PDB file of C-alpha atoms in Angstrom:
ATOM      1  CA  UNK D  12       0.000   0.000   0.000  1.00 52.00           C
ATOM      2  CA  UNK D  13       0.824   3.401  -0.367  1.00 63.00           C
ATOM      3  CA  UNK D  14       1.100   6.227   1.959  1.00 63.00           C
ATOM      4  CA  UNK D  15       0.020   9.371   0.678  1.00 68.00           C
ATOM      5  CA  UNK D  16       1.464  12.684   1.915  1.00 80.00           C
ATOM      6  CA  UNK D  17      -0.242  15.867   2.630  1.00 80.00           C
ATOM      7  CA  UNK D  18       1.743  17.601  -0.322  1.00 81.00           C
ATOM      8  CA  UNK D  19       0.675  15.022  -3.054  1.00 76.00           C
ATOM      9  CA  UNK D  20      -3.282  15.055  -1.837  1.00 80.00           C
ATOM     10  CA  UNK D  21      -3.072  18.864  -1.927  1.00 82.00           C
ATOM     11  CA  UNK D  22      -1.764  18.617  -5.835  1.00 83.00           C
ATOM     12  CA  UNK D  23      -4.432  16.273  -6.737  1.00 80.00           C
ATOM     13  CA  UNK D  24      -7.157  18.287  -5.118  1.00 82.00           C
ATOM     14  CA  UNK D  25      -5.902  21.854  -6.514  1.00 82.00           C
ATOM     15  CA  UNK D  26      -5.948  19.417 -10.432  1.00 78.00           C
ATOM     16  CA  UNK D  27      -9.061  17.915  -9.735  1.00 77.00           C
ATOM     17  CA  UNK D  28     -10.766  21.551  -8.568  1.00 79.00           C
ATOM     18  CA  UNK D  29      -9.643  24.065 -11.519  1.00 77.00           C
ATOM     19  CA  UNK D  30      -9.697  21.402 -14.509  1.00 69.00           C
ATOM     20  CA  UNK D  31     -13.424  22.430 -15.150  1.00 65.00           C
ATOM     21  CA  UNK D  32     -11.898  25.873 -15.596  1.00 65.00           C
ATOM     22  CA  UNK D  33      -9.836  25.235 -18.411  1.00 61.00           C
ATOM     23  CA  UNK D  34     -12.601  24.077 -20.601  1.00 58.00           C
ATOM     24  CA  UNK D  35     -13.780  26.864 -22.650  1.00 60.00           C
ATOM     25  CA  UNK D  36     -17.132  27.865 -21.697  1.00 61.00           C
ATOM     26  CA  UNK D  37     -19.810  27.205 -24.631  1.00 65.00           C
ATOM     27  CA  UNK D  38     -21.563  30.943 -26.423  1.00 76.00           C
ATOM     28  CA  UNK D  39     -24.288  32.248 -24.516  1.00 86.00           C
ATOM     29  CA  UNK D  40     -27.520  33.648 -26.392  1.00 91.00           C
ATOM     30  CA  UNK D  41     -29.749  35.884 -25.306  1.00 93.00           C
ATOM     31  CA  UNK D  42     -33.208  35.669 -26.537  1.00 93.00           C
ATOM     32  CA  UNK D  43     -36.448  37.972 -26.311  1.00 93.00           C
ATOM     33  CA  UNK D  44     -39.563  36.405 -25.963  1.00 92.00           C
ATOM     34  CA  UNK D  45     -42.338  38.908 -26.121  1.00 93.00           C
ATOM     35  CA  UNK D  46     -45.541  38.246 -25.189  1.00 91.00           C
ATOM     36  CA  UNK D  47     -48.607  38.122 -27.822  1.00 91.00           C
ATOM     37  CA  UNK D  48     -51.316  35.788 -28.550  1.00 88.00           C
ATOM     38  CA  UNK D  49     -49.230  34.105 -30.819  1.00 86.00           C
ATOM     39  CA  UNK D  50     -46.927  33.198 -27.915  1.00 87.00           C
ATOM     40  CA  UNK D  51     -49.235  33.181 -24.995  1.00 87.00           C
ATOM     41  CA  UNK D  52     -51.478  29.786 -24.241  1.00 85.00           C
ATOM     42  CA  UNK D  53     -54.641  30.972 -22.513  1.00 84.00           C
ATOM     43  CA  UNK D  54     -56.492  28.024 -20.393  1.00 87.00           C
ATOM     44  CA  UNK D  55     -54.351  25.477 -21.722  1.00 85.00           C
ATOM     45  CA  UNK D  56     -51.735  24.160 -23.404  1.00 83.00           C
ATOM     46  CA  UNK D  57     -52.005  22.443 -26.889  1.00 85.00           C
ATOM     47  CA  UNK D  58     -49.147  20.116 -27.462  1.00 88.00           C
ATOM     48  CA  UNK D  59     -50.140  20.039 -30.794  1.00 92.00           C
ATOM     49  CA  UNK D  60     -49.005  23.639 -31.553  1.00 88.00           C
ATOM     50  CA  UNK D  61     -44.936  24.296 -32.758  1.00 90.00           C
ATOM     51  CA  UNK D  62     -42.657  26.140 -30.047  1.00 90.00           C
ATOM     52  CA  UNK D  63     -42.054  29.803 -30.405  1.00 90.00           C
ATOM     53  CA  UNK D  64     -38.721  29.324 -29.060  1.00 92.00           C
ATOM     54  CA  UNK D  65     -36.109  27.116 -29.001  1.00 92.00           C
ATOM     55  CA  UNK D  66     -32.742  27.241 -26.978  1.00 92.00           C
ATOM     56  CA  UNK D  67     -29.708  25.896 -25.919  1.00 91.00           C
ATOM     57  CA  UNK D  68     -28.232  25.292 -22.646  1.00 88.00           C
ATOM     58  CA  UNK D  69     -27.057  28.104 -21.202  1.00 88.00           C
ATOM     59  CA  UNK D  70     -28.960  30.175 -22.763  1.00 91.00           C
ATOM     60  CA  UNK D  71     -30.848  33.360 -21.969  1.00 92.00           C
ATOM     61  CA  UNK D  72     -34.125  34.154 -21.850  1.00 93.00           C
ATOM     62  CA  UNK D  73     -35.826  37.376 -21.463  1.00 92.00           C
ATOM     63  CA  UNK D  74     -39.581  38.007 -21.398  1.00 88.00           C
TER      64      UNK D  74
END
C-alpha cells in the first residue's frame, strides 16, 4: 500500500478543482420572448401547436 502525503493530496485536489476551468465555456444567447397571442397559451396548453422558441443550454431568456 501506499502512503500518501499531505503535499501530493493537496496537488491532486488543486488538479481535480480548476480542470473544469480550463474548458472553454460554450456561447451564450440571449433571446427575447415577447408576449402576444401568438406566444401566450390561454387556459391550456395544446401540445399540438410548434414552439415559439427554441434554446440551448445556457442560454438566456428574457420576457
Amino acid at each position: 500500500m501506499h502512503d500518501s502525503s499531505p503535499v501530493c493530496l493537496l496537488t491532486a485536489t488543486i488538479v481535480l478543482m480548476t480542470a473544469p476551468l480550463s474548458v472553454p465555456a460554450a456561447a451564450q444567447t440571449t433571446h427575447r420572448l415577447t408576449a402576444s397571442p401568438s406566444t401566450v397559451a390561454f387556459g391550456h396548453y395544446d401540445p399540438d401547436k410548434p414552439a415559439v422558441l427554441r434554446i440551448a443550454e445556457g442560454d438566456i431568456v428574457e420576457v
